[in-house]
Coordinates of C-alpha atoms in Angstrom, one line a residue:
Chain A
M1 CA -109.1 94.0 28.4
A2 CA -109.2 97.8 28.2
A3 CA -108.6 98.0 24.4
E4 CA -111.5 98.2 22.0
T5 CA -112.2 95.5 19.5
G6 CA -110.2 95.8 16.4
T7 CA -107.3 97.6 17.9
P8 CA -104.3 95.5 18.7
T9 CA -103.9 95.2 22.5
T10 CA -100.7 96.4 24.0
L11 CA -99.3 95.2 27.3
T12 CA -96.8 96.9 29.5
L13 CA -94.1 94.8 31.0
K14 CA -91.9 95.9 33.9
S15 CA -88.4 94.4 34.5
N16 CA -86.9 93.9 37.9
D17 CA -84.8 97.1 37.5
D18 CA -88.0 99.1 36.8
E19 CA -87.8 99.5 33.1
L20 CA -91.1 99.6 31.3
F21 CA -91.7 98.0 27.9
S22 CA -94.7 98.1 25.6
V23 CA -95.4 95.0 23.6
A24 CA -98.3 93.7 21.4
E25 CA -100.3 91.2 23.3
S26 CA -100.3 88.8 20.3
A27 CA -96.4 88.7 20.6
A28 CA -96.2 88.7 24.4
I29 CA -98.5 85.6 24.8
L30 CA -95.7 83.5 23.3
S31 CA -94.8 83.4 27.0
V32 CA -97.1 81.0 28.7
T33 CA -96.6 82.9 32.0
I34 CA -97.9 86.1 30.4
R35 CA -100.6 84.3 28.5
N36 CA -101.9 82.9 31.8
M37 CA -101.9 86.4 33.4
V38 CA -103.8 87.7 30.4
E39 CA -106.4 84.9 30.5
D40 CA -106.8 85.4 34.2
G41 CA -107.5 89.1 33.6
C42 CA -104.7 90.4 35.6
A43 CA -102.8 92.0 32.8
G44 CA -104.7 95.2 32.8
G45 CA -102.1 97.4 34.3
V46 CA -98.3 96.9 34.4
I47 CA -97.1 93.3 34.4
P48 CA -94.1 93.0 36.8
L49 CA -91.5 90.4 35.8
D50 CA -89.4 90.1 38.9
N51 CA -86.9 87.6 37.6
V52 CA -85.9 89.4 34.4
D53 CA -83.7 92.5 34.1
G54 CA -84.2 95.3 31.5
K55 CA -81.4 94.3 29.2
T56 CA -82.6 90.7 28.9
L57 CA -86.3 91.7 28.7
A58 CA -85.5 94.1 25.8
S59 CA -83.8 91.2 24.0
V60 CA -86.7 88.8 24.7
I61 CA -89.2 91.4 23.4
T62 CA -87.2 91.8 20.2
Y63 CA -87.4 88.0 19.8
M64 CA -91.2 88.0 20.5
N65 CA -91.8 90.6 17.9
G66 CA -89.5 89.1 15.4
I67 CA -90.8 85.5 15.6
S68 CA -94.5 86.5 15.8
A69 CA -94.1 88.5 12.6
I70 CA -93.1 85.3 10.7
P71 CA -96.0 83.3 9.3
A72 CA -96.3 79.6 10.1
D73 CA -93.1 78.5 8.4
E74 CA -90.9 76.4 10.6
E75 CA -87.8 76.8 8.3
K76 CA -88.0 80.6 8.4
K77 CA -88.6 80.7 12.2
K78 CA -85.6 78.5 12.7
S79 CA -83.3 80.7 10.6
Y80 CA -84.7 83.8 12.5
R81 CA -83.8 82.1 15.8
D82 CA -80.3 81.1 14.5
K83 CA -79.7 84.7 13.4
F84 CA -81.1 86.2 16.6
L85 CA -78.8 84.1 18.8
S86 CA -75.7 84.1 16.5
D87 CA -73.9 87.1 18.1
K88 CA -74.8 86.5 21.8
D89 CA -72.1 85.7 24.3
F90 CA -72.4 83.1 27.0
E91 CA -73.5 85.5 29.8
T92 CA -76.3 86.9 27.6
L93 CA -77.4 83.4 26.6
A94 CA -77.4 82.3 30.3
D95 CA -79.6 85.3 31.2
M96 CA -81.9 84.5 28.3
V97 CA -82.3 80.8 29.2
L98 CA -83.3 81.9 32.7
A99 CA -85.8 84.4 31.3
A100 CA -87.2 81.9 28.8
N101 CA -87.6 79.4 31.7
Y102 CA -89.3 82.0 33.9
L103 CA -91.5 83.2 31.1
N104 CA -92.3 79.7 30.0
M105 CA -91.3 80.1 26.4
S106 CA -90.5 76.6 25.2
C107 CA -89.3 77.6 21.7
L108 CA -86.9 80.2 23.0
M109 CA -85.8 77.8 25.8
D110 CA -85.0 75.1 23.2
A111 CA -83.2 77.4 20.9
V112 CA -81.1 79.1 23.6
S113 CA -80.2 75.7 25.2
A114 CA -79.1 74.3 21.9
K115 CA -77.0 77.5 21.3
I116 CA -75.3 77.2 24.7
A117 CA -74.6 73.5 23.9
Q118 CA -73.1 74.5 20.6
V119 CA -70.9 77.1 22.3
M120 CA -69.8 74.6 25.0
E121 CA -69.1 71.7 22.7
K122 CA -65.3 72.1 22.3
K123 CA -64.6 74.0 25.5
S124 CA -62.4 72.9 28.3
V125 CA -63.5 71.7 31.7
G126 CA -62.0 74.8 33.3
W127 CA -64.0 77.1 31.0
V128 CA -67.3 75.3 31.9
R129 CA -66.6 75.6 35.6
R130 CA -65.9 79.3 35.3
K131 CA -68.9 80.1 33.0
F132 CA -71.4 78.0 35.0
G133 CA -70.0 79.1 38.3
I134 CA -69.3 75.5 39.4
E135 CA -66.9 74.7 42.2
N136 CA -64.6 71.7 41.6
D137 CA -65.3 69.3 44.4
Y138 CA -63.0 66.6 43.3
T139 CA -59.7 65.9 45.1
P140 CA -56.8 66.1 42.6
E141 CA -56.5 62.3 42.6
E142 CA -60.2 61.8 41.9
E143 CA -60.1 64.4 39.1
A144 CA -57.1 62.8 37.5
A145 CA -58.8 59.4 37.6
V146 CA -62.0 60.7 35.9
K147 CA -59.9 62.4 33.3
E148 CA -57.8 59.4 32.7
E149 CA -60.9 57.3 32.2
H150 CA -62.0 59.5 29.3
K151 CA -58.7 60.6 28.0
W152 CA -59.6 60.7 24.3
T153 CA -62.4 63.2 24.9
F154 CA -59.7 65.8 25.7
E155 CA -58.4 65.7 22.2
G156 CA -59.3 68.7 20.0
V157 CA -60.4 70.9 22.9
E158 CA -60.2 74.7 22.2
T159 CA -57.7 76.6 24.2
D160 CA -59.5 79.0 26.6
D161 CA -59.7 82.5 25.2
D162 CA -60.7 84.2 28.4
N163 CA -58.0 83.1 30.9
Chain B
M1 CA -75.6 72.0 42.8
A2 CA -73.0 71.5 45.4
D3 CA -71.7 75.1 45.2
N4 CA -73.4 78.4 45.9
T5 CA -72.4 80.3 42.8
S6 CA -74.1 78.3 40.1
Y7 CA -77.1 80.4 39.0
L8 CA -78.6 77.9 36.5
S9 CA -80.9 75.3 38.1
P10 CA -80.0 71.6 37.6
E11 CA -83.1 71.2 35.3
I12 CA -81.8 74.0 33.0
I13 CA -78.3 72.5 33.1
E14 CA -79.6 69.0 32.2
N15 CA -81.7 70.4 29.4
I16 CA -78.5 72.1 28.0
L17 CA -76.3 69.1 28.5
S18 CA -78.8 66.7 26.8
R19 CA -78.0 68.5 23.5
L20 CA -74.2 67.9 23.7
P21 CA -72.4 65.1 21.8
A22 CA -71.2 62.1 23.9
K23 CA -67.6 63.2 23.6
S24 CA -68.2 66.5 25.3
L25 CA -70.3 64.9 28.0
L26 CA -67.7 62.4 28.9
R27 CA -65.2 65.2 29.2
F28 CA -67.5 67.3 31.4
K29 CA -67.8 64.4 33.9
S30 CA -64.6 66.0 35.2
V31 CA -66.4 69.3 35.9
S32 CA -67.7 68.3 39.3
K33 CA -69.1 65.2 41.2
S34 CA -72.7 66.4 40.6
W35 CA -72.1 66.7 36.9
N36 CA -70.5 63.3 36.8
T37 CA -73.6 61.8 38.6
M38 CA -76.0 63.7 36.3
I39 CA -74.3 62.5 33.1
A40 CA -74.1 58.9 34.3
D41 CA -77.8 58.9 35.4
P42 CA -79.9 56.4 33.3
V43 CA -82.7 58.9 33.0
F44 CA -80.3 61.5 31.6
V45 CA -78.9 58.8 29.2
Q46 CA -82.5 58.2 27.9
N47 CA -83.2 62.0 27.6
H48 CA -79.9 62.4 25.7
I49 CA -80.7 59.7 23.1
R50 CA -84.2 61.1 22.6
Q51 CA -82.8 64.5 22.1
S52 CA -80.0 63.3 19.7
K53 CA -82.5 61.2 17.6
H54 CA -84.9 64.2 17.5
S55 CA -82.3 66.7 16.4
N56 CA -80.4 64.4 14.1
S57 CA -81.4 66.1 11.0
D58 CA -77.8 65.8 9.9
N59 CA -78.3 62.3 8.6
L60 CA -75.0 61.0 9.8
F61 CA -73.9 57.5 8.6
L62 CA -70.9 55.5 9.6
Y63 CA -69.1 53.5 7.1
Q64 CA -66.4 51.0 7.8
D65 CA -64.0 50.5 4.9
A66 CA -61.9 47.4 5.5
A67 CA -59.9 48.0 2.3
F68 CA -58.6 51.3 3.7
C69 CA -58.8 50.3 7.4
S70 CA -60.8 53.4 8.1
C71 CA -64.1 54.3 9.6
T72 CA -65.7 57.5 8.4
I73 CA -68.8 59.3 9.4
Y74 CA -70.6 60.9 6.4
K75 CA -73.3 63.5 6.4
L76 CA -75.9 62.8 3.7
G77 CA -77.6 65.8 2.2
D78 CA -79.7 66.7 -0.9
Q79 CA -77.4 65.3 -3.6
K80 CA -74.5 66.1 -1.4
I81 CA -72.2 64.1 0.8
Q82 CA -69.7 65.4 3.3
T83 CA -67.1 63.7 5.4
S84 CA -68.0 64.6 9.0
Q85 CA -65.2 62.9 10.9
E86 CA -62.9 59.9 10.8
I87 CA -62.8 57.7 13.8
E88 CA -60.7 54.8 14.9
S89 CA -62.4 51.5 14.7
P90 CA -61.1 48.6 16.8
Y91 CA -63.3 46.3 14.7
I92 CA -62.4 47.2 11.2
S93 CA -62.4 43.6 9.8
W94 CA -65.5 42.5 11.7
Y95 CA -68.9 42.1 10.2
E96 CA -71.7 44.4 11.1
L97 CA -74.9 42.4 11.9
C98 CA -77.4 45.0 13.1
F99 CA -77.6 48.3 15.0
C100 CA -79.9 50.1 17.4
D101 CA -79.7 53.6 19.0
G102 CA -76.0 54.2 18.1
V103 CA -74.9 50.7 19.2
I104 CA -73.7 48.2 16.6
L105 CA -73.5 44.4 16.9
L106 CA -70.5 42.9 15.1
T107 CA -68.9 39.5 14.8
D108 CA -65.4 38.6 13.9
G109 CA -66.6 35.9 11.5
T110 CA -66.6 33.0 14.0
Y111 CA -70.2 33.7 14.8
R112 CA -69.4 32.8 18.4
R113 CA -67.5 35.9 19.3
F114 CA -69.6 39.1 19.2
V115 CA -69.1 42.7 20.2
L116 CA -71.5 45.6 20.9
W117 CA -69.7 48.8 19.9
N118 CA -70.8 52.3 20.5
P119 CA -68.6 54.5 18.2
S120 CA -69.7 57.8 19.9
T121 CA -68.4 56.8 23.3
R122 CA -65.7 54.5 21.9
T123 CA -66.8 51.8 24.3
S124 CA -67.6 48.2 23.6
R125 CA -68.8 45.1 25.3
K126 CA -67.6 41.6 24.2
L127 CA -70.0 38.7 24.1
W128 CA -69.4 35.0 23.7
H129 CA -72.2 32.8 22.4
K130 CA -72.3 29.2 23.5
Y131 CA -72.6 27.8 20.0
R132 CA -71.4 28.9 16.6
C133 CA -74.4 30.4 14.8
R134 CA -73.4 30.9 11.3
Y135 CA -76.9 30.7 9.9
A136 CA -78.8 32.6 12.5
A137 CA -80.7 35.8 12.2
F138 CA -79.7 38.6 14.5
G139 CA -81.4 41.4 16.3
L140 CA -80.5 44.2 18.6
C141 CA -83.1 46.2 20.6
R142 CA -83.5 48.5 23.5
D143 CA -86.4 47.5 25.7
P144 CA -88.4 50.8 25.9
T145 CA -89.7 49.9 29.4
T146 CA -86.5 48.9 31.1
D147 CA -83.9 50.6 28.9
D148 CA -82.1 47.2 28.7
F149 CA -80.2 46.4 25.5
K150 CA -80.9 42.9 24.2
V151 CA -79.1 40.9 21.6
V152 CA -81.3 38.3 19.9
I153 CA -79.9 35.3 18.0
V154 CA -82.4 33.3 16.2
D155 CA -81.1 29.9 15.1
K156 CA -82.8 26.8 13.6
D157 CA -84.5 25.4 16.7
Y158 CA -83.8 27.7 19.5
Y159 CA -83.2 31.4 20.1
S160 CA -80.9 33.1 22.6
V161 CA -81.3 36.5 24.2
Y162 CA -78.5 38.4 25.8
S163 CA -79.5 41.0 28.3
C164 CA -76.9 43.8 28.8
R165 CA -78.4 44.6 32.2
N166 CA -78.2 41.1 33.6
K167 CA -75.0 40.4 31.6
S168 CA -76.3 36.9 30.8
W169 CA -77.8 34.8 28.0
I170 CA -81.0 33.0 28.1
A171 CA -81.7 30.2 25.6
C172 CA -85.3 29.5 24.7
R173 CA -86.8 26.5 23.0
N174 CA -90.3 26.4 24.5
E175 CA -93.0 28.5 22.8
Y176 CA -90.6 29.0 19.9
K177 CA -93.3 30.0 17.5
I178 CA -91.1 30.4 14.5
E179 CA -89.3 27.1 14.8
H180 CA -88.6 25.5 11.5
T181 CA -90.1 28.4 9.7
G182 CA -86.9 29.5 8.2
L183 CA -86.0 32.8 9.8
S184 CA -82.6 31.4 10.6
M185 CA -82.1 30.3 7.0
C186 CA -82.5 33.6 5.4
A187 CA -78.8 34.4 5.9
G188 CA -77.3 36.5 3.2
C189 CA -80.4 38.6 2.6
N190 CA -81.5 40.0 5.9
I191 CA -79.7 38.3 8.8
G192 CA -79.8 41.6 10.7
G193 CA -83.2 42.7 11.8
V194 CA -84.5 46.2 11.7
S195 CA -84.8 47.9 15.1
V196 CA -87.8 50.2 15.5
D197 CA -89.7 51.3 18.7
G198 CA -87.6 48.8 20.7
A199 CA -88.6 45.7 18.7
T200 CA -86.7 44.0 15.9
Y201 CA -88.3 43.1 12.6
W202 CA -87.4 40.5 10.0
V203 CA -88.9 39.6 6.7
F204 CA -88.7 35.9 5.8
R205 CA -90.3 33.1 3.8
C206 CA -92.6 31.0 6.0
R207 CA -93.7 28.0 4.1
N208 CA -95.1 29.6 1.0
S209 CA -95.7 33.1 2.1
I210 CA -93.4 36.0 2.9
R211 CA -94.1 37.3 6.4
I212 CA -92.8 39.8 8.9
V213 CA -91.9 38.5 12.3
Y214 CA -90.8 40.6 15.2
Y215 CA -89.2 40.0 18.6
D216 CA -90.8 41.9 21.4
P217 CA -88.2 42.6 24.2
R218 CA -91.0 43.1 26.8
D219 CA -91.8 39.4 27.0
D220 CA -88.9 37.9 24.9
K221 CA -91.4 36.4 22.4
F222 CA -91.9 36.4 18.7
E223 CA -95.0 37.6 16.9
F224 CA -96.1 37.9 13.3
L225 CA -96.9 41.3 12.1
Q226 CA -99.9 41.9 9.8
K227 CA -98.8 43.1 6.4
P228 CA -100.5 46.1 4.6
E229 CA -103.8 45.1 3.1
D230 CA -102.6 45.2 -0.5
D231 CA -102.9 42.6 -3.2
V232 CA -99.3 42.8 -4.1
V233 CA -97.9 42.2 -0.7
N234 CA -100.3 39.3 -0.3
D235 CA -99.2 37.9 -3.6
N236 CA -96.1 36.6 -1.9
R237 CA -93.6 38.6 -3.8
W238 CA -90.5 39.6 -1.8
F239 CA -90.5 42.8 0.1
Y240 CA -88.1 44.6 2.4
V241 CA -88.3 46.5 5.6
V242 CA -86.2 49.5 6.7
E243 CA -86.4 52.2 9.3
L244 CA -87.1 55.7 8.1
R245 CA -87.8 58.7 10.5
G246 CA -88.3 56.3 13.4
R247 CA -90.9 54.2 11.7
L248 CA -90.9 50.8 10.1
C249 CA -91.2 51.0 6.4
L250 CA -91.9 48.2 3.9
Y251 CA -91.3 48.4 0.1
Y252 CA -91.8 46.2 -2.9
N253 CA -92.2 46.4 -6.7
S254 CA -95.6 46.9 -8.1
I255 CA -97.0 43.8 -9.7
D256 CA -98.3 45.3 -12.9
D257 CA -95.6 47.8 -13.3
E258 CA -91.9 46.9 -12.5
S259 CA -90.9 50.5 -12.9
T260 CA -92.5 51.6 -9.7
I261 CA -91.8 50.8 -6.1
Q262 CA -94.4 51.2 -3.4
I263 CA -93.3 52.3 0.1
W264 CA -95.6 51.8 3.1
T265 CA -95.1 53.0 6.7
K266 CA -96.3 51.4 9.9
E267 CA -97.8 53.5 12.7
K268 CA -95.6 54.2 15.7
G269 CA -95.3 51.8 18.7
I270 CA -94.7 48.0 18.9
D271 CA -98.5 47.5 19.3
G272 CA -99.5 49.7 16.4
N273 CA -100.4 47.5 13.4
S274 CA -101.9 49.8 10.8
W275 CA -100.1 50.6 7.6
N276 CA -100.3 53.7 5.4
K277 CA -99.0 54.2 1.9
L278 CA -96.0 56.6 2.0
M279 CA -95.2 57.1 -1.6
T280 CA -94.8 55.5 -5.0
V281 CA -91.2 55.8 -6.4
E282 CA -90.9 56.1 -10.2
N283 CA -88.0 53.8 -10.7
H284 CA -87.0 55.0 -14.1
V285 CA -83.5 53.8 -13.7
E286 CA -84.8 50.3 -13.4
M287 CA -83.1 49.4 -10.2
S288 CA -84.1 46.0 -9.0
I289 CA -85.9 45.8 -5.7
W290 CA -82.9 44.1 -4.1
E291 CA -80.6 46.9 -5.1
F292 CA -83.0 49.6 -3.8
H293 CA -82.1 50.5 -0.2
P294 CA -83.6 53.7 1.3
L295 CA -81.3 55.3 3.9
C296 CA -82.9 58.5 5.1
F297 CA -85.1 61.5 4.4
V298 CA -83.6 64.8 3.4
G299 CA -86.6 67.2 3.7
N300 CA -89.3 65.4 1.7
K301 CA -86.7 63.6 -0.5
I302 CA -85.3 60.1 0.2
V303 CA -81.6 59.1 -0.1
I304 CA -81.4 55.7 -1.8
L305 CA -78.4 53.4 -1.8
N306 CA -78.0 51.3 -4.9
R307 CA -76.7 48.1 -3.2
D308 CA -75.2 46.7 -6.4
L309 CA -73.5 49.7 -7.9
R310 CA -72.7 51.2 -4.5
T311 CA -74.0 54.6 -5.5
L312 CA -76.2 57.0 -3.8
L313 CA -79.2 58.6 -5.4
V314 CA -81.9 61.0 -4.2
Y315 CA -85.5 60.5 -5.0
D316 CA -87.5 63.7 -5.4
P317 CA -91.3 62.9 -5.0
C318 CA -92.3 66.2 -6.5
K319 CA -90.3 65.7 -9.7
K320 CA -90.8 62.0 -9.5
R321 CA -87.2 61.4 -10.4
L322 CA -84.1 59.7 -9.0
E323 CA -81.2 62.0 -9.2
D324 CA -77.4 61.4 -8.8
F325 CA -75.2 62.9 -6.1
E326 CA -72.8 65.7 -7.0
E327 CA -69.9 63.6 -5.7
D328 CA -68.9 60.3 -7.3
T329 CA -70.4 58.1 -4.6
A330 CA -69.3 54.9 -6.4
E331 CA -65.8 56.0 -5.9
M332 CA -66.4 56.5 -2.2
F333 CA -68.3 53.3 -1.4
G334 CA -67.4 51.1 -4.3
F335 CA -64.7 49.1 -2.7
V336 CA -66.7 47.3 -0.1
S337 CA -69.1 44.7 -1.3
V338 CA -71.3 43.8 1.6
S339 CA -71.8 46.4 4.3
V340 CA -74.2 49.3 4.0
P341 CA -73.9 52.7 5.8
I342 CA -75.0 52.5 9.4
P343 CA -76.9 55.4 11.0
Y344 CA -74.6 57.2 13.4
V345 CA -76.6 58.2 16.5
D346 CA -74.8 59.9 19.4
S347 CA -75.6 58.0 22.6
L348 CA -74.0 57.4 26.0
F349 CA -74.8 53.7 26.2
F350 CA -72.2 51.6 28.1
H351 CA -70.0 54.5 28.9
T352 CA -69.9 53.6 32.5
E353 CA -68.4 50.2 31.7
T354 CA -64.6 50.3 31.8
P355 CA -62.1 47.5 32.3
R356 CA -60.5 49.2 35.3
P357 CA -61.7 47.5 38.4
K358 CA -61.8 50.7 40.5
A359 CA -64.4 52.4 38.3
K360 CA -66.5 49.2 38.2
G361 CA -66.9 49.5 42.0
K362 CA -68.1 53.1 41.4
L363 CA -70.7 51.9 38.9
K364 CA -72.1 49.4 41.3
R365 CA -72.6 52.1 43.9
L366 CA -74.4 54.4 41.5
R367 CA -76.9 51.8 40.3

């Protein structure tokens, strides 16, 4: 590492749309992907993160800094994560889960996956297809049969707000 | 994924879906054929139960109230109880015998007709036993190696095991180690065994000593479990077992001091035999050991059901005190004399089974 002993090391991360971000190494190594690069000694210059865009990376760095500032207190970390994710919409959460997966950050991955599940819980089948980009490959008869089989699970479903 | 627009990989989608309740998952089987296959996959079902037990910090308990023909799920907190949801129960006047991973074994009172009911998927499976087994002990376990649910009925001189996978009973007389030892005669106190780690555990009087026996689903045999090395337990006074945080726990009254209750916990795994002392409860309200029934942890506190008064209390190990709930729990639970709240675990077991012949054909192809 280029930094002298005693000074906190700073890493430079580059998003796939060429935005540069400075982040303390101690926070960045929450990502196993980045930690491996640091350990292999290939983090001296700019670290290119080809699968993450600038907007998402900025958000992930906010999370890295926020969570690493909290001492080892699982309750406090959990409430930070809840607050951090509380106002994010589905698209942002989907980008974050991809970034967390690519960066190999299991705590963020778990938190975002749980948040997406929470958002989905009462949604309709149509909403899920649209948001996940999934094509309906059932014939109308097949779909009606699957729905009929689990009829009661369609009670209490929220009406889609983005039709 | 079958389509070209989905940007999340199947692994990520599976990880997200494993955190959803069974009701949402059954609905999302209509999303696409690949989602249907994924949700029905036995490996996914296992991951889902692991996830739902792991994240179940909500302490949900199901309570059937025959007097009001209702079935309610309660959320137990620190001196607080909330109604989470009401569900329809097709088995309101049946007796609950035991439970495991969200599935409950009930009988209608004939002790020949039984049903396995999963309230989270609203599915059930009916079972007929060859004989009436009014004085048997019962167990329900999920074999950790094969994922097969097994019902164990231990009667006086034989035991029967029903395998949900094979859909058949086997009756065993040979190598019946606990024959005539009285496990089947302990009806009334603990006919339902405690399911932990895939095995079922019972406490019973064997000749002149109180022992723990367990059924191991891996080889369909019974074994005795070593008790903690403690003078009191070995003094042959009665003790009880429950499941707390996925571990088998044993508790009893101290011999020299009736006002304390000792709780021990067994190491994880069927083959783990070592015991550790968990805590000493200062029982200043003088609840008898029979009345004392631990239900769950809330942080480091334990929610206790007083089986006689039908009230809930919270034991705080820091203050060494049993404290009342804010709500009048006697009012909520006081009407039913026998049943205790059953842990409500969201699980997908048996959801593929349906009485419609068409879907049964589909199930066969999948397996």
